Structure formats: structure tokens, C-alpha cells
């Protein structure tokens, strides 16, 4: 996700936009740019790096005068972070400029068509395609900017929050929204545009939040005119009087980034499969895989290297790849792999998983694998990160910046990408019937909604947290696909609440850990109705008979476990291989609430860093 800011009014636009971008840097900080209209020209400056880099560059290179302007801080999705790919983007004529937060899925086909019509492109972004589509529509239909934007947006598929300026109509800015947030600050004879209210809350607390498929023409001295993009019908603004303060706005109204990111998971999972999962066509489109399919199909095995939560996502991938694509998989801690002189050949494919793309151990493991001839594929959340650049190919999770040190949306979006890869390979290998494959593709599209449903247990989980917040130890148990989720749940609890927690395969209890069970030991058991359900029920009975306290994550409607456990949290039913995307949600919420009740710093836990760039 990116941050967009715009201004039109009596003030100097530049300081408003720059300060607004600084407040939106939590949304992305790969690059930044600003375009200002000084009454005669559009003066545009943009640069790789942070807003502070933009401030330095713009004040030295362009006039920063003018009462109208737009600005952008980028979280790269298409095109690595560099000056050229930064926003704003000009149209070919130089008359139009745009800033954009979102993903245009069909930009490649539109780009081809525009190139055939003589357009040239300087960046790798989908946004530059969009501004030239608007220009082409404006020329062809001989319409003003507002109509051109509306017509052009009816040709695109994807998500956007855009602001567009046309030097031919210099007293207005046109904005539009689908899937990405856009707020209009309503000042005294001035208007503000932003991804959230933080850039303008100090000037006005009156705001319009555009609804999906709405656009607005913002003209000085005029009422804001809202339109429906689909049919140009008039839309009526709902002007809100905001009560939030600045910090609350940056956290989306949540108390912590971690909670905001837990609740972003439905959108993050959707953004991650957007444009890749074509369920209606029974297809999965992933350039990084499609271009190297032979490597995967002819590999002796797949070796996954990662750390922490990413390693847990790798364990889930092991179950999925072997179960569905019948490809042997080994999962290695990158920190062990890099030092143990592993046997790696050019018949191996190595998948490196990393949210930050900067984890030193994972980077070292990649280099070792490459030295031994392996093909290395990256799954990262940061475009242009060291790991993204070091691997031979890759696929990005589109989770947006993850600010909380405890990984949450990174985990579920990593699993989403890895599931798509496994299904793609299963389809190519014919290891899954067409019917079974389509069942997966269809169910994946329901996952964001099912995550929303799982999140509705938040209040019930908060009550459970109250009961167990003073525990000194905790056990997490899961079987099959949910064994890695048990490990992940234990990591979440220990890293933010400092309670010692361990994850085990449920069946492993009888080989020692059951000695730990007594009335002081809370045991979180993942007992969904898939896989080895009856075996897990037996494990629960073993724990209960030793007075263990049981918190069970069950499939909605489960009565059997409900009769045995002290507490149950229900999640919607789904396919067994997709249960990790849902069972992890209650465990994230439980660790969050317990940590909060223990007075811990949820977003910056002691001793930890968001990215471990040292060994
Ligand atoms: C998880 O909550 C932790 N923040 C940590 O284990 C993290 O997953 C690990 O350091 C790997 O980071 P990466 O995904 O950025 O490589």
C-alpha cells in the first residue's frame, strides 16, 4: 500500500503535501514524489528513498511554489523502487499527472494497446499505464478530465485510489477509489486529499471518505461533485466530523500496528492472490513460476530456507507441496543451513521466504545455494529488497508494510503465495484432478471473508486472555497442516508477552511433554474437523485427564470438543490444506490480548527487531 496526498486551496501546497507524506510513510517508504502547479507549469520531483530524500531533492531542483499539488510515498508492487518508478507519473503529453495507491491487474494488455497507438513508457509501473489510458480516452472522446477518468476506469481491473491533475484545467483535481482508501478533507475554501486523515486532521476534521467505485471532481470555490464510476450517476457525500487524533489515524483507529495488521489480513490475502488466481478460468498466473516451470517440475526436491514466522510458513508449504504437488520438500532454518555444509545440487530448487527481504541468515543461505548451482526462488514482502534482488526469480506477497515486530499478515500472505505455487505445480504435474484443483481455486476466493468471520471472535478471545494472562508456560498443539500453526502460535505468545510457550505435534505429547501437564498448564489445541480430528480429540482427553486447561480452536458447530475443552474458539470450515490461514487468526489475537494485559510493548517487544539483518 502507498500513501497519497493532494491539496488545492489558498495555502502553499508544498509544505502541506510534504508533511502529509511524512505522516503516511507508515504506508510505504520505498520512494516519494510531488507535483506542483505554479500557475504556469507543473513542477515535478521524485526520488527513490524516503520523504526526507524528496525534501532535499525537490527544494534543490524544482520550484516548490503553487497552491495545487499532489504527492506520493510508495510501497512498490510493480517495478523496483527507483526514481523512474516513483510517483507522480506524467502522461506522454506532459499535461496530466497522477498518483496511485493500488494494483491495476490488466495493465499489461492496456500497455500493449497504448504502445500500438504510439505511447512510450519510461517506467515499469501500472500507474504510468493508467495515466496514459486517461490521456488516450480524453483525446479520443474529446472529453474533460473527469469524464476521461471515469471512462478509463471502466476499462481497468484492480484496486486504486488516484488523484489526477490536468494542466489544461488547473483549478481542479479528480480523485477516484476502488479497494484502496481515499479521504477528502473539507476545509474553508480548501480541499485536502489523502489515504487517511492524518495529513489534514490539523487543518480540518470534516472529511468525506469515498466509497468503492466513487470518484470526485474537486474544484476550488465549488461543492465537491461525487459520481459513480460505473454509470456517472450522482453520489451524495457523507461528510464526517472526525474525532480521531493523529496517532490513532496512523494506526487506522487501532491501538497498535499489530492489531491493525491482524485486521488487514482479509485485504492482504486478497491483494496477494489478486491477478494471480483466476478461479473462473481454472488458472493460476505467476510470472516468476511460469518462466521457470521446468526448474520446479524437474527438481529432485524443494528446499525451503527461512527464519522465525517465515520458517513456519515454509513448514505449511512442505505439507501443501508434498500433499498436492507430490514434490519432496525439506524445510531448513536458514541459520543452520548456511553453516552445516548441506548437500545442494543444480537439481534442487531453493525457496527463500522472508517478509523483510533483509534477514542476514536467509540471505546467506541463498548465496550458499546459488554457489552450489541451485535455482533460488524468493517469497518476499518488500519489493527490491536484498533477498528479492539476490534470488533468480520470485513472487511478492502484497501484504503492505508490516510495522509490528510480530509477523501476522506476512504469515498468511506467505502461505497464500506458497499455496498458489503448489496448486500451479500440481496442475502442471497432473497430481490433482481438475475438479479438486477447481475446488481449491474457488475456496481460496472465500478465504478473505472467512478470515473476517474468524476475526469476529476477538471479544471472546479477549475474555480467554484475561483468564490465562498470568500463566508462566503454555503449550500449543496441532497435527498435520496445523502443526506449523501451533509453532507459530507459540512464537507469537512468547515474543510479545514473554510467557514461555512451546508448539508440538499433538501426537508428540506422549513422548515426554505430557509430563508438563497439570492444572497450571494452559494447552491451546488446534482441533479442526479435518485431518486427524479423532486423534486430536484423544489428545485432548489425555490432557483433560491430567487436569490440563484446554483452549481449543475448532470448526464452527463442533460439539464434541466443546464438551471437553475449557474454552473453544470457532473458525469457519474450509479445505484441510487451507485451515492454517484461519486457525492462526485466534492465536494471533490471543497473544495480542495477553501481551497487552501484561503491559508489554506489543509493537516493539523487548530484545527484538523487525528485521534481523545481523547474524
Ligand atoms: C516473527 O513474528 C518475528 N518477527 C521473526 O521471527 C521473523 O519472522 C523472522 O525474523 C524472519 O523475518 P523475515 O520474514 O523478515 O525474514
XYZ file of C-alpha atoms and ligand atoms in Angstrom:
631
model
C 0.000 0.000 0.000
C 1.157 3.556 -0.673
C 0.326 6.978 0.678
C -1.279 9.686 -1.471
C -1.711 13.379 -0.594
C -3.199 16.283 -2.559
C -4.023 19.933 -1.879
C -5.969 22.664 -3.627
C -6.658 25.968 -1.846
C -5.086 29.213 -0.660
C -2.017 27.824 1.102
C 1.318 26.886 -0.389
C 0.696 23.274 -1.337
C 4.271 22.009 -0.908
C 4.593 22.129 2.917
C 1.117 20.608 3.332
C 1.949 17.758 0.963
C 5.421 17.043 2.347
C 4.196 16.957 5.956
C 1.274 14.818 4.858
C 3.605 12.347 3.151
C 5.750 12.150 6.293
C 2.633 11.128 8.205
C 1.815 8.483 5.620
C 5.281 6.905 5.476
C 3.994 4.043 7.629
C 2.094 3.055 4.468
C 5.223 2.780 2.378
C 8.638 4.341 2.124
C 10.365 2.965 -0.989
C 10.220 6.273 -2.866
C 8.405 9.615 -2.804
C 7.409 12.377 -5.190
C 5.488 15.630 -5.538
C 3.990 17.574 -8.450
C 3.042 21.239 -8.001
C 1.263 23.682 -10.289
C 2.743 27.186 -10.021
C 0.128 28.893 -12.197
C 2.059 28.175 -15.365
C 3.921 24.859 -15.171
C 3.726 21.504 -13.449
C 6.928 21.153 -11.436
C 7.566 17.523 -10.538
C 10.260 15.995 -8.354
C 10.534 12.367 -7.268
C 13.183 10.080 -5.871
C 13.912 6.626 -4.543
C 14.085 6.734 -0.752
C 12.133 8.451 1.960
C 10.233 11.726 2.113
C 13.327 13.307 3.670
C 15.208 12.470 0.466
C 12.402 14.044 -1.560
C 12.521 17.211 0.539
C 16.238 17.547 -0.146
C 15.973 16.809 -3.877
C 12.854 18.873 -4.622
C 13.975 22.000 -2.788
C 17.258 21.875 -4.742
C 15.881 21.065 -8.189
C 12.384 22.445 -8.780
C 10.220 25.388 -7.885
C 8.087 24.350 -4.932
C 5.631 27.206 -5.359
C 1.947 26.776 -6.059
C -1.434 26.263 -4.362
C -2.227 22.998 -6.061
C -0.298 19.776 -5.870
C -0.234 16.030 -5.398
C 2.290 13.844 -3.612
C 3.008 10.139 -3.092
C 5.024 7.836 -0.861
C 5.420 4.404 -2.441
C 5.259 0.774 -1.338
C 6.374 -0.896 -4.546
C 4.210 -3.571 -6.113
C 5.113 -3.268 -9.826
C 8.626 -2.124 -10.658
C 11.507 -1.918 -8.217
C 11.945 1.200 -6.076
C 13.887 3.728 -8.156
C 13.447 7.326 -9.353
C 11.704 6.425 -12.607
C 9.149 4.133 -10.980
C 8.343 6.710 -8.290
C 5.082 8.650 -8.431
C 3.733 11.074 -9.641
C 3.721 9.969 -13.263
C 3.223 12.216 -16.296
C 1.156 11.266 -19.326
C 3.027 11.295 -22.616
C 1.859 14.848 -23.388
C 3.024 16.102 -20.001
C -0.399 17.692 -19.448
C -1.618 15.099 -16.953
C -0.046 13.824 -13.724
C -1.263 11.035 -11.462
C -0.584 9.469 -8.085
C -1.964 5.998 -7.357
C -2.285 3.579 -4.466
C -3.320 0.103 -5.613
C -2.756 -2.516 -8.315
C -4.057 -2.422 -11.891
C -4.261 -6.111 -12.760
C -4.796 -5.757 -16.520
C -2.151 -3.075 -17.058
C -0.037 -5.238 -19.374
C -2.772 -5.653 -22.002
C -3.645 -1.950 -21.810
C 0.040 -1.058 -22.115
C 0.401 -3.172 -25.271
C -2.588 -1.398 -26.836
C -1.250 2.047 -25.937
C 2.193 1.215 -27.333
C 0.493 0.220 -30.575
C -1.041 3.688 -30.559
C 2.353 5.310 -30.218
C 2.611 5.809 -26.493
C 6.016 5.421 -24.897
C 6.674 4.323 -21.341
C 9.553 5.243 -19.091
C 8.708 3.186 -16.002
C 7.687 -0.401 -15.197
C 4.616 0.732 -13.283
C 0.937 0.028 -13.810
C 0.283 3.659 -12.825
C 2.039 5.145 -15.857
C -0.200 2.951 -17.995
C -3.299 4.305 -16.251
C -2.422 7.982 -16.766
C -1.786 7.370 -20.473
C -5.053 5.474 -20.785
C -6.806 8.517 -19.318
C -4.963 10.742 -21.808
C -5.901 8.475 -24.715
C -9.582 8.484 -23.683
C -9.524 12.260 -23.259
C -8.125 12.730 -26.765
C -10.271 10.110 -28.464
C -13.570 11.057 -26.795
C -12.758 14.767 -26.671
C -13.932 14.973 -23.043
C -12.797 16.815 -19.938
C -10.625 15.191 -17.306
C -13.443 13.993 -15.042
C -15.211 12.132 -17.834
C -11.936 10.766 -19.186
C -11.057 9.362 -15.763
C -14.482 7.802 -15.415
C -14.354 6.166 -18.862
C -10.779 4.958 -18.403
C -11.504 3.404 -15.016
C -14.276 1.391 -16.579
C -11.581 -0.332 -18.630
C -9.314 -1.310 -15.760
C -9.439 -4.265 -13.363
C -7.835 -3.922 -9.957
C -7.646 -1.593 -6.982
C -6.945 2.131 -6.933
C -7.048 5.382 -5.050
C -5.927 8.017 -7.534
C -5.589 11.781 -7.832
C -5.196 13.261 -11.313
C -4.330 16.822 -12.364
C -4.648 18.302 -15.863
C -2.732 21.497 -16.677
C -5.488 22.317 -19.192
C -7.980 22.544 -16.252
C -5.718 23.854 -13.469
C -8.403 24.659 -10.894
C -9.408 21.073 -10.172
C -8.168 17.666 -9.064
C -10.047 14.476 -9.953
C -9.968 11.568 -7.498
C -11.355 8.026 -7.652
C -11.434 4.988 -5.389
C -11.791 1.223 -5.579
C -10.280 -1.089 -2.978
C -7.768 1.452 -1.611
C -8.704 4.218 0.843
C -9.220 7.859 -0.147
C -10.376 10.701 2.092
C -11.203 14.303 1.134
C -10.575 16.892 3.848
C -13.135 19.712 3.583
C -11.503 22.961 4.706
C -12.553 26.607 4.484
C -12.192 27.206 0.725
C -9.541 24.493 0.516
C -9.554 20.770 -0.033
C -7.192 18.037 1.043
C -6.862 14.554 -0.460
C -5.209 11.690 1.402
C -5.098 7.951 2.052
C -6.245 8.682 5.595
C -6.980 11.813 7.597
C -3.516 12.168 9.173
C -2.263 14.718 6.546
C -5.184 17.089 7.093
C -6.534 16.488 10.599
C -4.664 19.573 11.855
C -6.476 21.741 9.265
C -9.958 20.267 9.319
C -11.786 17.361 10.887
C -14.524 17.386 8.270
C -13.951 14.607 5.796
C -15.584 12.630 3.037
C -14.434 9.014 2.699
C -15.093 7.917 -0.855
C -16.898 4.612 -1.225
C -15.701 1.984 -3.694
C -16.381 2.882 -7.323
C -16.865 6.529 -6.485
C -14.992 9.467 -7.944
C -14.990 13.177 -7.203
C -14.168 16.360 -9.060
C -12.644 18.760 -6.539
C -12.816 22.359 -7.760
C -11.958 25.475 -5.796
C -14.981 27.509 -4.783
C -17.324 24.705 -5.755
C -19.070 21.886 -3.972
C -17.329 18.529 -4.273
C -19.161 16.627 -7.003
C -19.298 12.873 -6.382
C -20.030 10.418 -9.170
C -20.435 6.656 -9.514
C -17.646 5.446 -11.787
C -19.718 2.707 -13.357
C -22.546 4.918 -14.644
C -21.700 8.550 -13.849
C -24.706 8.694 -11.528
C -24.597 11.362 -8.850
C -23.353 10.129 -5.488
C -24.130 12.026 -2.302
C -21.229 12.917 0.010
C -21.392 11.828 3.603
C -19.341 14.473 5.436
C -17.983 13.064 8.700
C -16.731 15.086 11.665
C -13.637 13.135 12.737
C -12.834 12.657 16.419
C -9.573 10.660 15.984
C -6.171 12.102 16.861
C -3.115 11.780 14.668
C -1.667 8.632 16.249
C -4.998 6.835 16.104
C -5.323 7.675 12.420
C -1.875 6.271 11.523
C -2.893 3.042 13.224
C -6.171 3.010 11.359
C -8.037 3.612 14.591
C -6.420 0.549 16.236
C -4.334 0.862 19.399
C -1.345 -0.897 17.830
C 0.065 -1.612 14.391
C -0.055 -5.337 15.236
C -3.831 -5.249 15.687
C -4.246 -3.148 12.552
C -2.183 -5.690 10.623
C -4.143 -8.634 12.058
C -7.314 -6.990 10.759
C -5.715 -6.160 7.407
C -5.333 -9.854 6.617
C -8.545 -10.249 4.581
C -7.435 -7.394 2.301
C -3.799 -8.520 2.297
C -4.697 -12.092 1.278
C -6.994 -10.743 -1.433
C -4.265 -8.407 -2.724
C -1.784 -11.305 -2.705
C -3.873 -13.529 -4.962
C -5.338 -10.657 -6.961
C -4.353 -11.031 -10.603
C -2.794 -14.444 -9.913
C -5.848 -16.556 -9.017
C -8.176 -16.819 -11.995
C -10.678 -19.239 -10.480
C -13.293 -18.705 -13.188
C -10.730 -19.852 -15.765
C -9.263 -22.565 -13.520
C -5.881 -20.874 -13.843
C -3.062 -19.541 -11.700
C -0.850 -16.849 -13.286
C 2.538 -16.288 -11.648
C 5.241 -14.920 -13.946
C 8.066 -15.975 -11.617
C 6.845 -19.576 -11.774
C 5.599 -19.646 -15.367
C 9.016 -18.529 -16.642
C 10.860 -21.237 -14.673
C 8.374 -24.087 -14.602
C 10.937 -26.587 -15.867
C 13.172 -25.903 -12.854
C 10.384 -26.831 -10.476
C 8.997 -29.761 -12.450
C 12.431 -31.340 -12.995
C 13.749 -30.664 -9.494
C 14.795 -33.552 -7.263
C 13.355 -31.653 -4.339
C 12.492 -28.223 -2.998
C 14.498 -26.911 -0.057
C 12.871 -24.071 1.862
C 15.100 -21.717 3.859
C 13.726 -19.109 6.245
C 13.678 -17.881 9.839
C 11.025 -17.413 12.502
C 7.487 -16.972 11.275
C 8.648 -17.327 7.683
C 10.089 -20.718 8.617
C 6.677 -21.702 9.958
C 5.120 -20.662 6.626
C 7.720 -22.887 4.998
C 6.575 -25.829 7.127
C 2.995 -25.277 5.988
C 4.327 -25.223 2.424
C 6.036 -28.594 2.987
C 2.682 -30.177 3.779
C 0.976 -28.462 0.849
C 3.668 -29.180 -1.784
C 4.023 -32.851 -0.832
C 0.305 -33.451 -0.354
C -0.893 -31.702 -3.515
C 2.057 -31.445 -5.918
C 3.845 -34.626 -4.759
C 7.222 -32.810 -4.802
C 9.688 -33.700 -1.986
C 10.263 -30.735 0.284
C 12.728 -30.086 3.102
C 12.435 -27.055 5.356
C 15.591 -25.650 6.910
C 16.332 -22.908 9.392
C 18.440 -20.606 7.231
C 20.766 -20.054 10.202
C 21.514 -23.793 10.354
C 21.525 -24.439 6.623
C 24.202 -21.839 5.916
C 26.733 -23.422 8.292
C 26.130 -27.174 8.096
C 27.707 -27.783 4.691
C 24.451 -29.067 3.177
C 24.306 -31.260 0.074
C 22.838 -28.938 -2.564
C 22.995 -29.544 -6.344
C 21.716 -27.944 -9.527
C 18.825 -30.395 -9.359
C 17.494 -28.626 -6.290
C 15.119 -25.681 -6.149
C 15.521 -23.496 -3.067
C 12.632 -21.280 -1.923
C 13.668 -18.448 0.404
C 10.852 -16.885 2.436
C 11.283 -13.509 4.083
C 8.883 -10.672 4.946
C 11.602 -8.020 5.160
C 13.798 -9.458 2.435
C 16.786 -8.420 4.565
C 17.273 -11.286 7.068
C 21.010 -11.959 7.119
C 20.801 -15.715 7.693
C 18.304 -16.183 4.863
C 20.404 -14.043 2.533
C 23.487 -16.125 3.359
C 21.571 -19.342 2.766
C 20.532 -18.063 -0.661
C 24.130 -17.277 -1.601
C 25.266 -20.734 -0.499
C 22.507 -22.392 -2.526
C 23.421 -20.356 -5.612
C 27.122 -21.209 -5.225
C 26.076 -24.870 -5.385
C 24.079 -24.408 -8.560
C 20.554 -24.454 -7.149
C 17.759 -22.355 -8.655
C 16.612 -19.948 -5.939
C 13.088 -18.503 -5.757
C 12.158 -15.763 -3.301
C 8.882 -15.064 -1.483
C 9.223 -11.545 -0.069
C 7.032 -8.680 1.037
C 9.428 -5.854 0.196
C 9.918 -5.107 -3.492
C 13.542 -4.547 -4.394
C 14.824 -5.883 -1.060
C 18.208 -7.611 -0.863
C 16.670 -11.087 -0.965
C 14.332 -10.112 -3.822
C 17.377 -8.939 -5.789
C 19.592 -11.915 -4.870
C 17.175 -14.668 -5.917
C 16.826 -15.876 -9.534
C 13.074 -15.245 -9.513
C 10.315 -14.690 -7.012
C 6.775 -13.774 -6.074
C 5.879 -10.899 -3.801
C 3.307 -11.025 -1.068
C 1.206 -7.892 -1.334
C 0.688 -7.515 2.398
C 1.764 -3.887 2.506
C 4.233 -2.656 5.135
C 4.251 -4.776 8.272
C 5.249 -2.390 11.080
C 4.534 -4.565 14.145
C 7.587 -6.665 15.002
C 5.397 -9.743 15.392
C 4.611 -11.041 11.916
C 0.916 -11.609 11.270
C -0.260 -10.647 7.770
C 3.164 -11.671 6.451
C 2.481 -15.243 7.609
C -0.934 -15.586 5.979
C 0.138 -13.911 2.737
C 3.256 -16.103 2.536
C 1.025 -19.167 2.889
C -1.254 -17.735 0.191
C 1.631 -17.356 -2.285
C 3.034 -20.808 -1.448
C -0.404 -22.383 -1.853
C -0.777 -20.802 -5.284
C 2.647 -22.147 -6.286
C 1.814 -25.656 -5.037
C -1.515 -25.633 -6.897
C 0.173 -24.359 -10.057
C 2.744 -27.170 -9.915
C 0.058 -29.745 -9.078
C -1.866 -28.582 -12.138
C 1.231 -28.877 -14.341
C 2.111 -32.308 -12.940
C -1.452 -33.546 -13.108
C -1.190 -34.628 -9.462
C -4.559 -33.001 -8.735
C -7.750 -33.711 -10.656
C -9.314 -30.744 -12.451
C -12.263 -30.944 -10.070
C -10.039 -30.950 -6.977
C -7.984 -28.059 -8.345
C -11.100 -26.020 -9.046
C -12.340 -26.782 -5.543
C -9.154 -25.174 -4.201
C -9.286 -22.178 -6.509
C -12.913 -21.499 -5.619
C -12.350 -21.934 -1.870
C -9.318 -19.610 -1.911
C -11.625 -16.798 -3.047
C -13.735 -17.330 0.081
C -10.751 -17.143 2.451
C -10.752 -13.325 2.957
C -14.393 -13.490 4.039
C -13.692 -16.468 6.280
C -10.814 -14.586 7.879
C -13.260 -11.727 8.552
C -15.521 -14.262 10.306
C -12.621 -15.672 12.339
C -11.790 -12.123 13.463
C -15.274 -11.809 14.965
C -14.096 -14.000 17.872
C -11.886 -11.157 19.077
C -14.010 -10.260 22.115
C -14.382 -13.894 23.192
C -10.625 -14.329 22.854
C -10.018 -11.229 24.952
C -12.012 -12.886 27.752
C -9.922 -16.063 27.463
C -6.770 -13.940 27.584
C -7.951 -12.454 30.878
C -8.049 -15.979 32.376
C -4.579 -17.056 31.185
C -2.594 -13.795 31.124
C -0.596 -14.743 34.254
C 0.454 -18.176 33.023
C 4.170 -18.885 33.154
C 4.113 -21.603 30.498
C 1.866 -22.574 27.624
C 1.671 -25.470 25.165
C 0.371 -25.285 21.609
C -0.632 -28.498 19.839
C -1.601 -29.189 16.266
C -1.491 -32.060 13.781
C -0.784 -32.190 10.085
C -1.223 -28.818 8.408
C -1.798 -27.244 11.818
C 1.384 -28.431 13.470
C 3.253 -25.429 11.959
C 0.413 -23.189 13.139
C 0.949 -24.491 16.688
C 4.609 -23.497 16.415
C 3.620 -20.074 15.064
C 1.069 -19.533 17.831
C 3.710 -20.338 20.443
C 6.161 -17.924 18.820
C 3.568 -15.131 18.797
C 2.843 -15.599 22.504
C 6.438 -15.779 23.661
C 7.759 -12.922 21.538
C 5.203 -10.312 22.647
C 4.035 -11.473 26.125
C 7.328 -13.081 27.265
C 5.447 -16.179 28.510
C 7.385 -19.345 27.735
C 5.419 -21.261 25.079
C 6.158 -24.338 23.019
C 4.488 -25.824 19.965
C 4.342 -29.581 19.394
C 2.735 -32.065 17.055
C -0.266 -33.196 19.142
C 0.752 -36.834 18.916
C 4.170 -35.991 20.352
C 2.698 -35.311 23.791
C 3.052 -38.936 24.895
C 6.781 -38.844 24.130
C 7.573 -36.539 27.041
C 5.752 -33.194 27.055
C 2.659 -34.700 28.713
C 4.737 -34.769 31.897
C 4.317 -30.996 31.896
C 0.543 -31.188 32.145
C -1.127 -30.113 35.355
C -3.855 -27.677 36.406
C -1.481 -24.719 35.849
C -0.683 -25.529 32.219
C -2.900 -23.950 29.545
C -2.836 -26.023 26.347
C -4.002 -24.449 23.096
C -5.117 -27.251 20.772
C -5.969 -26.783 17.120
C -8.761 -29.298 16.590
C -10.418 -28.506 13.288
C -12.705 -31.153 11.816
C -10.248 -32.035 9.066
C -7.282 -34.401 9.039
C -6.789 -36.484 12.158
C -9.658 -34.977 14.151
C -10.422 -38.081 16.235
C -6.739 -38.435 17.135
C -6.675 -34.828 18.325
C -9.797 -35.456 20.411
C -7.926 -38.342 22.077
C -5.012 -35.990 22.791
C -7.453 -33.565 24.392
C -8.854 -36.319 26.578
C -5.310 -37.288 27.656
C -4.666 -33.670 28.693
C -8.013 -33.331 30.427
C -7.443 -36.475 32.453
C -4.328 -34.770 33.827
C -6.177 -31.566 34.724
C -4.666 -29.564 31.865
C -6.584 -26.409 30.867
C -7.713 -26.648 27.257
C -8.343 -23.832 24.804
C -9.396 -25.399 21.515
C -9.629 -23.861 18.049
C -12.451 -25.789 16.385
C -14.504 -25.781 13.215
C -17.750 -23.879 13.691
C -20.501 -26.114 15.076
C -18.162 -28.579 16.779
C -19.920 -30.002 19.853
C -17.574 -32.888 20.695
C -14.524 -30.804 21.573
C -16.743 -28.128 23.084
C -17.847 -30.708 25.677
C -14.235 -31.423 26.613
C -12.425 -28.066 26.442
C -12.421 -25.221 28.945
C -12.787 -22.747 26.082
C -13.365 -23.099 22.355
C -12.892 -20.587 19.562
C -14.679 -21.391 16.315
C -13.413 -20.776 12.789
C -15.326 -21.313 9.534
C -14.988 -24.644 7.769
C -12.600 -24.835 4.830
C -10.392 -27.323 2.987
C -7.818 -29.011 5.227
C -4.841 -27.517 3.356
C -6.295 -24.012 3.789
C -7.053 -24.285 7.524
C -3.726 -22.617 8.556
C -4.996 -19.361 7.011
C -7.861 -19.422 9.511
C -6.555 -21.263 12.599
C -3.699 -18.779 13.009
C -6.138 -15.854 13.471
C -7.358 -16.708 17.010
C -3.773 -17.449 18.067
C -2.633 -14.011 16.862
C -5.480 -12.354 18.762
C -4.836 -14.393 21.938
C -1.146 -13.409 22.031
C -2.043 -9.759 21.351
C -4.538 -9.524 24.233
C -2.395 -11.434 26.730
C 0.624 -9.238 25.908
C -1.485 -6.096 26.301
C -2.858 -7.265 29.665
C 0.699 -7.920 30.818
C 1.682 -4.349 29.947
C 4.098 -5.436 27.195
C 5.043 -3.265 24.233
C 3.062 -5.111 21.587
C 4.538 -3.372 18.531
C 8.145 -3.285 19.748
C 8.705 -6.257 22.093
C 11.889 -6.214 24.198
C 15.108 -7.583 22.649
C 13.563 -7.861 19.155
C 13.933 -6.026 15.826
C 11.589 -6.105 12.870
C 14.324 -7.231 10.556
C 17.289 -9.271 11.804
C 19.957 -8.013 9.448
C 22.766 -9.294 11.691
C 23.857 -12.905 12.296
C 8.037 -13.215 13.768
O 6.928 -12.678 14.460
C 9.318 -12.490 14.079
N 9.183 -11.106 13.842
C 10.532 -13.129 13.428
O 10.568 -14.494 13.790
C 10.589 -13.050 11.878
O 9.595 -13.872 11.338
C 11.970 -13.566 11.435
O 12.950 -12.713 11.964
C 12.116 -13.621 9.919
O 11.976 -12.336 9.373
P 11.764 -12.189 7.787
O 10.473 -12.880 7.460
O 11.723 -10.713 7.544
O 12.928 -12.851 7.110
